[in-house]
Every structure is written in C-alpha cells, then in structure tokens.
mmCIF file of C-alpha atoms in Angstrom:
data_model
loop_
_atom_site.group_PDB
_atom_site.id
_atom_site.type_symbol
_atom_site.label_atom_id
_atom_site.label_comp_id
_atom_site.label_asym_id
_atom_site.label_seq_id
_atom_site.Cartn_x
_atom_site.Cartn_y
_atom_site.Cartn_z
ATOM 1 C CA MET K 1 -90.856 -109.460 -132.489
ATOM 2 C CA THR K 2 -94.750 -110.651 -133.274
ATOM 3 C CA PRO K 3 -95.493 -113.671 -130.967
ATOM 4 C CA LEU K 4 -95.093 -116.662 -132.461
ATOM 5 C CA PRO K 5 -98.134 -118.945 -133.745
ATOM 6 C CA ALA K 6 -98.499 -122.711 -133.593
ATOM 7 C CA LEU K 7 -96.404 -124.051 -136.158
ATOM 8 C CA ALA K 8 -99.566 -126.620 -137.279
ATOM 9 C CA ASP K 9 -101.341 -123.372 -137.891
ATOM 10 C CA LEU K 10 -99.178 -122.143 -140.020
ATOM 11 C CA LEU K 11 -98.489 -124.994 -142.498
ATOM 12 C CA HIS K 12 -102.193 -125.809 -142.246
ATOM 13 C CA SER K 13 -103.157 -122.589 -143.721
ATOM 14 C CA ALA K 14 -99.638 -122.413 -145.621
ATOM 15 C CA HIS K 15 -99.908 -122.411 -149.986
ATOM 16 C CA VAL K 16 -96.531 -123.198 -151.411
ATOM 17 C CA CYS K 17 -97.228 -121.290 -155.368
ATOM 18 C CA ALA K 18 -94.806 -121.253 -158.420
ATOM 19 C CA LEU K 19 -95.121 -118.187 -160.377
ATOM 20 C CA PRO K 20 -93.626 -117.554 -163.754
ATOM 21 C CA MET K 21 -91.925 -114.885 -164.900
ATOM 22 C CA ARG K 22 -92.410 -112.876 -167.787
ATOM 23 C CA VAL K 23 -88.003 -112.598 -167.955
ATOM 24 C CA LYS K 24 -85.570 -114.450 -166.271
ATOM 25 C CA PHE K 25 -84.481 -112.179 -162.943
ATOM 26 C CA ARG K 26 -81.807 -113.243 -160.373
ATOM 27 C CA GLY K 27 -81.473 -116.064 -162.742
ATOM 28 C CA ILE K 28 -84.760 -117.196 -162.300
ATOM 29 C CA THR K 29 -87.439 -117.718 -164.283
ATOM 30 C CA THR K 30 -90.303 -119.402 -161.900
ATOM 31 C CA ARG K 31 -91.061 -117.804 -158.108
ATOM 32 C CA GLU K 32 -91.911 -119.900 -155.716
ATOM 33 C CA VAL K 33 -93.268 -118.173 -152.641
ATOM 34 C CA VAL K 34 -95.603 -119.670 -149.540
ATOM 35 C CA ILE K 35 -98.254 -117.356 -148.438
ATOM 36 C CA PHE K 36 -100.098 -118.456 -145.316
ATOM 37 C CA ASP K 37 -103.284 -116.102 -142.989
ATOM 38 C CA GLY K 38 -103.638 -115.012 -139.760
ATOM 39 C CA PRO K 39 -106.103 -113.507 -138.421
ATOM 40 C CA ALA K 40 -104.788 -109.908 -139.489
ATOM 41 C CA GLY K 41 -104.362 -111.382 -142.845
ATOM 42 C CA TRP K 42 -102.167 -112.944 -145.211
ATOM 43 C CA GLY K 43 -98.329 -113.149 -145.178
ATOM 44 C CA GLU K 44 -95.918 -114.355 -147.048
ATOM 45 C CA PHE K 45 -92.466 -115.929 -146.671
ATOM 46 C CA SER K 46 -89.951 -116.814 -149.493
ATOM 47 C CA PRO K 47 -86.279 -116.309 -148.985
ATOM 48 C CA PHE K 48 -84.580 -117.470 -151.851
ATOM 49 C CA ALA K 49 -83.075 -120.919 -152.170
ATOM 50 C CA GLU K 50 -78.994 -119.480 -151.407
ATOM 51 C CA TYR K 51 -79.940 -118.354 -148.240
ATOM 52 C CA ASP K 52 -79.459 -120.233 -145.204
ATOM 53 C CA ASP K 53 -82.017 -121.095 -141.909
ATOM 54 C CA ASP K 54 -80.801 -118.645 -139.764
ATOM 55 C CA GLU K 55 -80.993 -115.796 -143.013
ATOM 56 C CA SER K 56 -84.356 -116.832 -143.630
ATOM 57 C CA SER K 57 -85.625 -116.945 -140.627
ATOM 58 C CA SER K 58 -85.957 -113.092 -140.799
ATOM 59 C CA TRP K 59 -88.506 -113.521 -143.632
ATOM 60 C CA LEU K 60 -90.679 -115.905 -141.526
ATOM 61 C CA ALA K 61 -90.781 -113.526 -139.094
ATOM 62 C CA ALA K 62 -92.050 -110.761 -141.077
ATOM 63 C CA GLY K 63 -94.676 -112.942 -142.783
ATOM 64 C CA ILE K 64 -95.916 -113.410 -139.501
ATOM 65 C CA GLU K 65 -96.225 -109.832 -138.419
ATOM 66 C CA ALA K 66 -98.705 -109.480 -141.527
ATOM 67 C CA ALA K 67 -100.877 -112.505 -140.814
ATOM 68 C CA TYR K 68 -100.878 -111.805 -137.516
ATOM 69 C CA LEU K 69 -100.672 -108.184 -136.428
ATOM 70 C CA GLY K 70 -101.109 -106.549 -139.929
ATOM 71 C CA PRO K 71 -99.818 -103.138 -141.379
ATOM 72 C CA PRO K 72 -98.686 -99.794 -139.499
ATOM 73 C CA THR K 73 -101.021 -96.875 -139.487
ATOM 74 C CA PRO K 74 -100.189 -95.150 -142.940
ATOM 75 C CA VAL K 75 -99.362 -91.385 -143.603
ATOM 76 C CA ARG K 76 -99.877 -91.483 -147.586
ATOM 77 C CA ASP K 77 -102.110 -92.696 -149.734
ATOM 78 C CA VAL K 78 -100.336 -93.473 -152.359
ATOM 79 C CA VAL K 79 -96.016 -94.148 -152.967
ATOM 80 C CA GLU K 80 -94.448 -93.477 -156.168
ATOM 81 C CA VAL K 81 -92.801 -96.739 -157.632
ATOM 82 C CA ASN K 82 -90.149 -97.274 -159.812
ATOM 83 C CA ALA K 83 -90.197 -99.326 -163.111
ATOM 84 C CA THR K 84 -87.542 -102.314 -162.680
ATOM 85 C CA VAL K 85 -85.885 -103.293 -165.586
ATOM 86 C CA PRO K 86 -84.072 -106.617 -165.821
ATOM 87 C CA ALA K 87 -80.887 -107.386 -167.404
ATOM 88 C CA VAL K 88 -82.368 -107.509 -171.100
ATOM 89 C CA PRO K 89 -81.104 -106.549 -174.181
ATOM 90 C CA ALA K 90 -81.766 -102.988 -175.149
ATOM 91 C CA GLU K 91 -84.111 -103.390 -177.608
ATOM 92 C CA GLN K 92 -86.308 -104.345 -175.315
ATOM 93 C CA VAL K 93 -86.368 -102.204 -172.860
ATOM 94 C CA ALA K 94 -89.014 -99.917 -173.602
ATOM 95 C CA THR K 95 -91.348 -103.267 -173.854
ATOM 96 C CA VAL K 96 -90.547 -103.410 -170.116
ATOM 97 C CA LEU K 97 -91.092 -99.987 -169.216
ATOM 98 C CA ALA K 98 -94.561 -99.831 -170.886
ATOM 99 C CA ARG K 99 -95.598 -102.269 -168.147
ATOM 100 C CA TYR K 100 -95.329 -99.617 -165.444
ATOM 101 C CA GLU K 101 -98.157 -97.186 -166.572
ATOM 102 C CA GLY K 102 -97.070 -93.185 -165.267
ATOM 103 C CA ALA K 103 -93.720 -94.669 -163.778
ATOM 104 C CA THR K 104 -91.253 -91.819 -163.941
ATOM 105 C CA THR K 105 -88.274 -93.823 -162.810
ATOM 106 C CA ALA K 106 -86.583 -96.864 -164.145
ATOM 107 C CA LYS K 107 -84.034 -99.261 -161.984
ATOM 108 C CA VAL K 108 -82.027 -101.092 -164.862
ATOM 109 C CA LYS K 109 -79.979 -103.897 -163.839
ATOM 110 C CA VAL K 110 -76.714 -104.079 -164.602
ATOM 111 C CA ALA K 111 -73.154 -106.129 -164.012
ATOM 112 C CA GLU K 112 -75.300 -109.533 -165.434
ATOM 113 C CA PRO K 113 -72.781 -112.583 -165.250
ATOM 114 C CA GLY K 114 -71.941 -113.040 -169.568
ATOM 115 C CA GLN K 115 -72.800 -109.772 -170.058
ATOM 116 C CA THR K 116 -70.595 -106.625 -170.832
ATOM 117 C CA LEU K 117 -70.569 -103.136 -169.803
ATOM 118 C CA SER K 118 -71.682 -101.980 -173.150
ATOM 119 C CA ASP K 119 -74.129 -104.069 -173.026
ATOM 120 C CA ASP K 120 -75.373 -102.288 -169.492
ATOM 121 C CA VAL K 121 -74.424 -98.657 -171.092
ATOM 122 C CA ASP K 122 -77.018 -99.556 -173.889
ATOM 123 C CA ARG K 123 -80.079 -100.648 -171.631
ATOM 124 C CA VAL K 124 -79.334 -97.651 -169.577
ATOM 125 C CA ALA K 125 -79.151 -95.402 -172.726
ATOM 126 C CA ALA K 126 -82.614 -97.454 -173.354
ATOM 127 C CA ALA K 127 -84.440 -96.463 -170.346
ATOM 128 C CA ARG K 128 -82.972 -92.884 -170.778
ATOM 129 C CA ASP K 129 -84.976 -92.764 -173.902
ATOM 130 C CA VAL K 130 -88.275 -93.296 -171.718
ATOM 131 C CA VAL K 131 -88.460 -91.895 -168.457
ATOM 132 C CA PRO K 132 -86.242 -88.911 -167.221
ATOM 133 C CA ASN K 133 -84.941 -90.377 -163.714
ATOM 134 C CA VAL K 134 -82.902 -93.870 -163.972
ATOM 135 C CA ARG K 135 -80.700 -95.632 -161.141
ATOM 136 C CA ILE K 136 -78.619 -98.832 -161.763
ATOM 137 C CA ASP K 137 -78.548 -102.052 -159.860
ATOM 138 C CA ALA K 138 -75.536 -104.179 -159.536
ATOM 139 C CA ASN K 139 -75.926 -106.520 -156.888
ATOM 140 C CA GLY K 140 -72.553 -106.278 -155.588
ATOM 141 C CA LYS K 141 -71.034 -107.602 -158.574
ATOM 142 C CA TRP K 142 -67.786 -105.164 -159.484
ATOM 143 C CA THR K 143 -64.856 -105.039 -157.869
ATOM 144 C CA VAL K 144 -63.747 -101.188 -157.039
ATOM 145 C CA PRO K 145 -62.043 -100.224 -159.944
ATOM 146 C CA GLN K 146 -64.851 -102.152 -162.355
ATOM 147 C CA ALA K 147 -67.442 -100.069 -160.841
ATOM 148 C CA ILE K 148 -65.410 -97.181 -160.973
ATOM 149 C CA GLU K 149 -64.944 -97.612 -164.986
ATOM 150 C CA ALA K 150 -68.502 -98.716 -165.307
ATOM 151 C CA ILE K 151 -70.244 -95.608 -163.064
ATOM 152 C CA ALA K 152 -68.167 -93.316 -165.486
ATOM 153 C CA ALA K 153 -68.869 -95.299 -168.600
ATOM 154 C CA ILE K 154 -72.730 -95.213 -168.093
ATOM 155 C CA GLY K 155 -73.188 -91.651 -166.945
ATOM 156 C CA GLU K 156 -75.541 -89.678 -164.518
ATOM 157 C CA VAL K 157 -78.071 -91.881 -162.596
ATOM 158 C CA GLN K 158 -80.362 -90.784 -159.525
ATOM 159 C CA TYR K 159 -77.945 -93.368 -157.692
ATOM 160 C CA VAL K 160 -76.255 -96.459 -158.473
ATOM 161 C CA GLU K 161 -77.176 -99.859 -156.022
ATOM 162 C CA GLN K 162 -74.921 -101.519 -154.503
ATOM 163 C CA PRO K 163 -72.331 -101.281 -156.692
ATOM 164 C CA CYS K 164 -69.676 -103.650 -154.766
ATOM 165 C CA VAL K 165 -70.282 -106.392 -151.698
ATOM 166 C CA SER K 166 -68.660 -104.833 -149.061
ATOM 167 C CA VAL K 167 -69.231 -101.499 -146.973
ATOM 168 C CA GLU K 168 -65.693 -100.844 -146.991
ATOM 169 C CA GLU K 169 -65.902 -101.140 -150.360
ATOM 170 C CA LEU K 170 -69.365 -99.156 -150.801
ATOM 171 C CA ALA K 171 -66.737 -96.202 -148.964
ATOM 172 C CA GLN K 172 -64.476 -96.488 -151.435
ATOM 173 C CA VAL K 173 -66.299 -95.913 -154.327
ATOM 174 C CA ARG K 174 -68.700 -92.842 -152.666
ATOM 175 C CA ARG K 175 -65.563 -91.032 -152.352
ATOM 176 C CA ALA K 176 -64.557 -91.631 -156.227
ATOM 177 C CA VAL K 177 -67.544 -91.134 -158.285
ATOM 178 C CA SER K 178 -69.830 -88.142 -158.184
ATOM 179 C CA VAL K 179 -72.959 -90.226 -158.439
ATOM 180 C CA PRO K 180 -75.408 -90.680 -155.039
ATOM 181 C CA ILE K 181 -74.617 -94.639 -153.798
ATOM 182 C CA ALA K 182 -77.089 -96.829 -152.430
ATOM 183 C CA ALA K 183 -76.803 -99.736 -150.014
ATOM 184 C CA ASP K 184 -79.014 -102.512 -150.340
ATOM 185 C CA GLU K 185 -77.147 -105.925 -149.291
ATOM 186 C CA SER K 186 -75.146 -104.085 -147.259
ATOM 187 C CA ILE K 187 -77.513 -103.328 -144.982
ATOM 188 C CA ARG K 188 -80.289 -106.417 -145.294
ATOM 189 C CA ARG K 189 -77.101 -109.183 -145.210
ATOM 190 C CA VAL K 190 -75.140 -108.270 -142.556
ATOM 191 C CA HIS K 191 -74.727 -108.297 -139.078
ATOM 192 C CA ASP K 192 -74.850 -104.767 -138.021
ATOM 193 C CA PRO K 193 -76.612 -102.290 -140.766
ATOM 194 C CA MET K 194 -75.366 -99.544 -139.631
ATOM 195 C CA ARG K 195 -72.164 -99.891 -140.842
ATOM 196 C CA VAL K 196 -72.587 -98.051 -143.959
ATOM 197 C CA VAL K 197 -74.142 -94.859 -141.752
ATOM 198 C CA ALA K 198 -70.818 -95.290 -139.140
ATOM 199 C CA LEU K 199 -68.538 -95.544 -142.513
ATOM 200 C CA ASP K 200 -70.304 -92.914 -144.282
ATOM 201 C CA ALA K 201 -70.656 -95.269 -147.394
ATOM 202 C CA ALA K 202 -73.733 -94.570 -148.764
ATOM 203 C CA ASP K 203 -76.414 -91.718 -150.110
ATOM 204 C CA ILE K 204 -79.302 -94.159 -150.004
ATOM 205 C CA ALA K 205 -80.682 -97.214 -148.006
ATOM 206 C CA VAL K 206 -82.731 -99.444 -149.655
ATOM 207 C CA LEU K 207 -84.727 -101.303 -147.092
ATOM 208 C CA LYS K 208 -86.814 -104.321 -147.781
ATOM 209 C CA VAL K 209 -89.357 -105.837 -145.670
ATOM 210 C CA ALA K 210 -89.055 -109.424 -145.831
ATOM 211 C CA PRO K 211 -85.342 -110.088 -145.117
ATOM 212 C CA LEU K 212 -85.499 -107.543 -142.645
ATOM 213 C CA GLY K 213 -87.644 -109.005 -140.635
ATOM 214 C CA GLY K 214 -91.011 -107.336 -140.967
ATOM 215 C CA MET K 215 -92.635 -103.932 -141.518
ATOM 216 C CA ARG K 216 -92.492 -102.824 -137.766
ATOM 217 C CA ALA K 217 -88.499 -103.342 -138.148
ATOM 218 C CA VAL K 218 -87.754 -101.276 -141.619
ATOM 219 C CA LEU K 219 -89.703 -98.888 -139.659
ATOM 220 C CA ARG K 220 -87.524 -98.641 -137.026
ATOM 221 C CA LEU K 221 -84.094 -98.663 -139.077
ATOM 222 C CA ALA K 222 -85.386 -96.237 -141.138
ATOM 223 C CA GLU K 223 -85.541 -94.022 -137.583
ATOM 224 C CA GLN K 224 -81.980 -94.595 -137.328
ATOM 225 C CA MET K 225 -81.180 -93.751 -141.225
ATOM 226 C CA THR K 226 -79.930 -90.449 -141.859
ATOM 227 C CA MET K 227 -79.892 -90.741 -145.397
ATOM 228 C CA PRO K 228 -83.139 -91.116 -147.123
ATOM 229 C CA VAL K 229 -84.893 -94.161 -147.610
ATOM 230 C CA VAL K 230 -86.098 -96.408 -150.632
ATOM 231 C CA VAL K 231 -88.830 -99.556 -149.707
ATOM 232 C CA SER K 232 -88.324 -102.425 -152.143
ATOM 233 C CA SER K 233 -89.661 -105.988 -152.697
ATOM 234 C CA ALA K 234 -87.442 -109.163 -152.910
ATOM 235 C CA LEU K 235 -89.534 -110.149 -156.015
ATOM 236 C CA ASP K 236 -92.431 -110.833 -153.808
ATOM 237 C CA SER K 237 -95.302 -111.933 -154.995
ATOM 238 C CA ALA K 238 -98.689 -109.526 -154.127
ATOM 239 C CA VAL K 239 -98.933 -111.031 -150.725
ATOM 240 C CA GLY K 240 -95.465 -109.496 -150.355
ATOM 241 C CA ILE K 241 -95.549 -106.470 -151.664
ATOM 242 C CA SER K 242 -99.044 -105.454 -149.978
ATOM 243 C CA ALA K 243 -96.422 -105.437 -146.649
ATOM 244 C CA GLY K 244 -94.284 -103.344 -148.501
ATOM 245 C CA VAL K 245 -96.318 -101.007 -149.523
ATOM 246 C CA ALA K 246 -97.671 -100.521 -146.178
ATOM 247 C CA THR K 247 -94.567 -99.610 -144.923
ATOM 248 C CA ALA K 248 -93.656 -97.350 -147.082
ATOM 249 C CA ALA K 249 -97.138 -95.551 -146.594
ATOM 250 C CA ALA K 250 -96.244 -95.271 -142.858
ATOM 251 C CA LEU K 251 -92.993 -93.974 -143.265
ATOM 252 C CA PRO K 252 -92.575 -89.922 -141.977
ATOM 253 C CA SER K 253 -90.833 -88.460 -145.222
ATOM 254 C CA LEU K 254 -90.881 -90.745 -148.518
ATOM 255 C CA GLU K 255 -88.545 -88.657 -151.112
ATOM 256 C CA LEU K 256 -88.080 -91.433 -154.151
ATOM 257 C CA ALA K 257 -89.748 -93.628 -155.516
ATOM 258 C CA CYS K 258 -89.896 -97.259 -154.781
ATOM 259 C CA GLY K 259 -89.096 -100.412 -155.529
ATOM 260 C CA LEU K 260 -92.687 -102.059 -155.090
ATOM 261 C CA GLY K 261 -94.028 -102.027 -158.832
ATOM 262 C CA THR K 262 -91.756 -105.688 -159.340
ATOM 263 C CA GLY K 263 -95.457 -107.900 -159.614
ATOM 264 C CA THR K 264 -95.766 -106.239 -163.087
ATOM 265 C CA MET K 265 -92.590 -109.385 -163.842
ATOM 266 C CA PHE K 266 -95.020 -111.947 -163.009
ATOM 267 C CA VAL K 267 -97.395 -113.956 -165.876
ATOM 268 C CA ASP K 268 -99.135 -115.229 -162.544
ATOM 269 C CA ASP K 269 -99.226 -113.873 -158.657
ATOM 270 C CA VAL K 270 -101.337 -115.559 -155.923
ATOM 271 C CA ALA K 271 -103.739 -112.224 -155.728
ATOM 272 C CA GLU K 272 -104.396 -109.449 -158.166
ATOM 273 C CA PRO K 273 -101.225 -107.535 -158.368
ATOM 274 C CA PHE K 274 -100.285 -103.997 -157.394
ATOM 275 C CA ARG K 275 -100.263 -102.394 -161.148
ATOM 276 C CA PRO K 276 -98.951 -98.846 -160.993
ATOM 277 C CA VAL K 277 -101.742 -96.092 -162.248
ATOM 278 C CA GLY K 278 -99.673 -93.096 -162.559
ATOM 279 C CA GLY K 279 -96.566 -93.943 -161.315
ATOM 280 C CA THR K 280 -97.980 -94.595 -158.277
ATOM 281 C CA VAL K 281 -99.475 -97.970 -155.525
ATOM 282 C CA SER K 282 -101.984 -97.596 -153.114
ATOM 283 C CA PRO K 283 -101.970 -99.380 -149.838
ATOM 284 C CA ARG K 284 -104.640 -102.407 -149.229
ATOM 285 C CA ALA K 285 -105.350 -105.941 -147.883
ATOM 286 C CA VAL K 286 -104.806 -108.319 -150.124
ATOM 287 C CA THR K 287 -106.838 -111.543 -150.683
ATOM 288 C CA PRO K 288 -105.701 -114.470 -152.766
ATOM 289 C CA PHE K 289 -107.396 -116.006 -155.865
ATOM 290 C CA GLY K 290 -109.703 -118.831 -155.468
ATOM 291 C CA GLU K 291 -107.707 -120.977 -157.616
ATOM 292 C CA LEU K 292 -103.589 -120.593 -156.948
ATOM 293 C CA PRO K 293 -100.962 -121.223 -159.471
ATOM 294 C CA LEU K 294 -99.172 -124.263 -156.784
ATOM 295 C CA ALA K 295 -96.111 -125.578 -156.676
ATOM 296 C CA ALA K 296 -95.380 -129.008 -157.594
ATOM 297 C CA PRO K 297 -95.233 -131.826 -154.826
ATOM 298 C CA ASP K 298 -91.479 -132.113 -154.159
ATOM 299 C CA ARG K 299 -91.064 -128.731 -153.515
ATOM 300 C CA ASP K 300 -94.885 -128.114 -151.259
ATOM 301 C CA ALA K 301 -92.683 -130.842 -149.322
ATOM 302 C CA TRP K 302 -89.122 -128.844 -149.573
ATOM 303 C CA TRP K 303 -90.800 -125.584 -148.380
ATOM 304 C CA ARG K 304 -93.337 -127.071 -145.899
ATOM 305 C CA GLU K 305 -89.734 -128.338 -144.483
ATOM 306 C CA ARG K 306 -87.555 -124.850 -144.595
ATOM 307 C CA LEU K 307 -90.618 -123.295 -143.069
ATOM 308 C CA SER K 308 -89.952 -125.799 -140.005
ATOM 309 C CA ARG K 309 -86.990 -125.108 -139.805
ATOM 310 C CA CYS K 310 -87.083 -121.480 -139.950
ATOM 311 C CA TYR K 311 -89.925 -121.762 -137.301
ATOM 312 C CA ARG K 312 -87.559 -123.182 -134.713
ATOM 313 C CA VAL K 313 -85.188 -120.543 -135.422
ATOM 314 C CA LEU K 314 -87.171 -117.792 -134.142
ATOM 315 C CA ALA K 315 -88.546 -120.341 -131.185
ATOM 316 C CA GLU K 316 -85.211 -119.943 -130.176
ATOM 317 C CA LEU K 317 -84.491 -116.815 -130.343
ATOM 318 C CA PRO K 318 -84.985 -114.597 -126.842
ATOM 319 C CA ASP K 319 -87.346 -112.928 -126.208
#
C-alpha cells in the first residue's frame, strides 16, 4: 500500500462534488465523489453510500495511490471501451448508445427491481440493433433458476456479468448455460477474490480499481487470474476513470472492451471526461475544472467525516 499522507493534507485538498446524472443508475440520480490532489496528481474517494468503512477504505487507498504515486507504466496507447446502457425503456437505448461514438460493444443492465424479464429482453434486443456485441449485467439480482431462465430468454450474448450473488451460484449457472459468465462483485466484495478461480465459477474477471484498492492491486490480481480481464469503472468521475484507463493500458494482455466509458452518464463532471472516440479512450492525466459542482454543506461534512474514518481504518492496517 502507498504510504499514508497526513489526514490533514487530504482534507485540506479535498473537494466534495455532486455530479448530476442523465438517467437513474444504481438507484441514484446524483453521484457524489471526493477528489483530492497530491504530488503525483489527483485521486478520488467515492464508495457507494451503503458500503461500510472497512470496505470503503479500499477506495481511499486507491485514491491515495493515484494522487501520491501516480499511474503504472502503460503498454498500449488506447483502450477499447463498451457503452453502458442503464435499465431504460427499449425505445431509449439508441439514444444512450449514440453517446458512445464508435463503440461496438454495449453492456446492458438487466434484472432491475420493478421491471420484468420482458423489459430485459426488449432492452437487449434494442442494443443488438445498434452494436454487434452485447453483454449483460444483473448485479447479482437473480436466483440460479431465474438466471438460467433469463439467459435462455435473452439469448446469445458476449457474457453475463454477475447473474447471482455468491461464487457457488455463479458456478452453478456457468455449468447450466452455454454463454460465458463474468464475475464482478464475487471478486471485489469478498474476502478471497480467488475463490472464483478455485471454484471454476467464471470465464471473465471484471476488475474495478477503487474497490480493489488501486491500480497496482488490480494489476497484481489480474496476474493471478486464469481468465480474460475487463477493467471497469465504479461510476467514477473523470479522476477515477483516469486510474481505470491507466490500469487497462498497463495490462500485459487485454482482449475485451473495458467498462471505462461511463463518464458519458454525467451531466457535469469534475474534469474533462473520457469520451470514447472510435470506441476507445486513451490514458492521460486529468486536471479538475476551476469551478467544480460542489455538494451541499451537509454532504460535504458527511463525506469528510467518512474519509476520516476510512483513513483510520487504513492507518491500523499492518505494513
């Protein structure tokens, strides 16, 4: 782990921002993030509100690495990215995909609470009408029988990301269907991410920089995986996306489009967003705008207290 800077330095340089979104995603319409700068650039701290301090501390470690150590050495100049389609009505899919210039792959959200399997089938079909490669993401919302039924109804896709919650369930689904299975939460929200490999539960590993503790932590984990890796965002601002793109650019092998085009989902961002050109983005340093979309004072205080608690978690970890 990157040596910890002083907490006072982090808080002094921190900006708590509220980024309005074009459509609801993960149940939110505004994404709150904390950005701070250090000698190597800018870092981000933005764990989702329901995450406890222990889990959220990994996000702080990732931000500190970016600001105080900087990115790893790249081995490629461009990274292919997928479009991300929230759980919108099918008739809105083409409008969403139009924001991802040149993208040939779309990740479509499915299993949204309050929606039906028919909604999912229609949304995926609408995406297929626009791009040749479609992958779907259920965020662990299905049971094993529901996953098997839904995958059969939706039909052939590039892969199904996190159809069920547990690694054991992923393994069951993988044995029952013909399409590849990708693991996301079963890697980043568990004590032992390698259980996915041990139980032969997935064909693709989706790795996210902030939840896994930083760029170099992702690169080390990718080395241990016996499957292709997709680097994806955690609904990051441009600061967090820059760390994801830097990580993808440093991977020795990168076979599939990465989920690093989500900046198009924000109305406002903290810096110039990573807009896909020809379906790709390139690694670069980011500099926040002079005028930032700052959060309300009560949210600013809430985030600063949360950052301080997570800092104390990191400070208690063994070297």
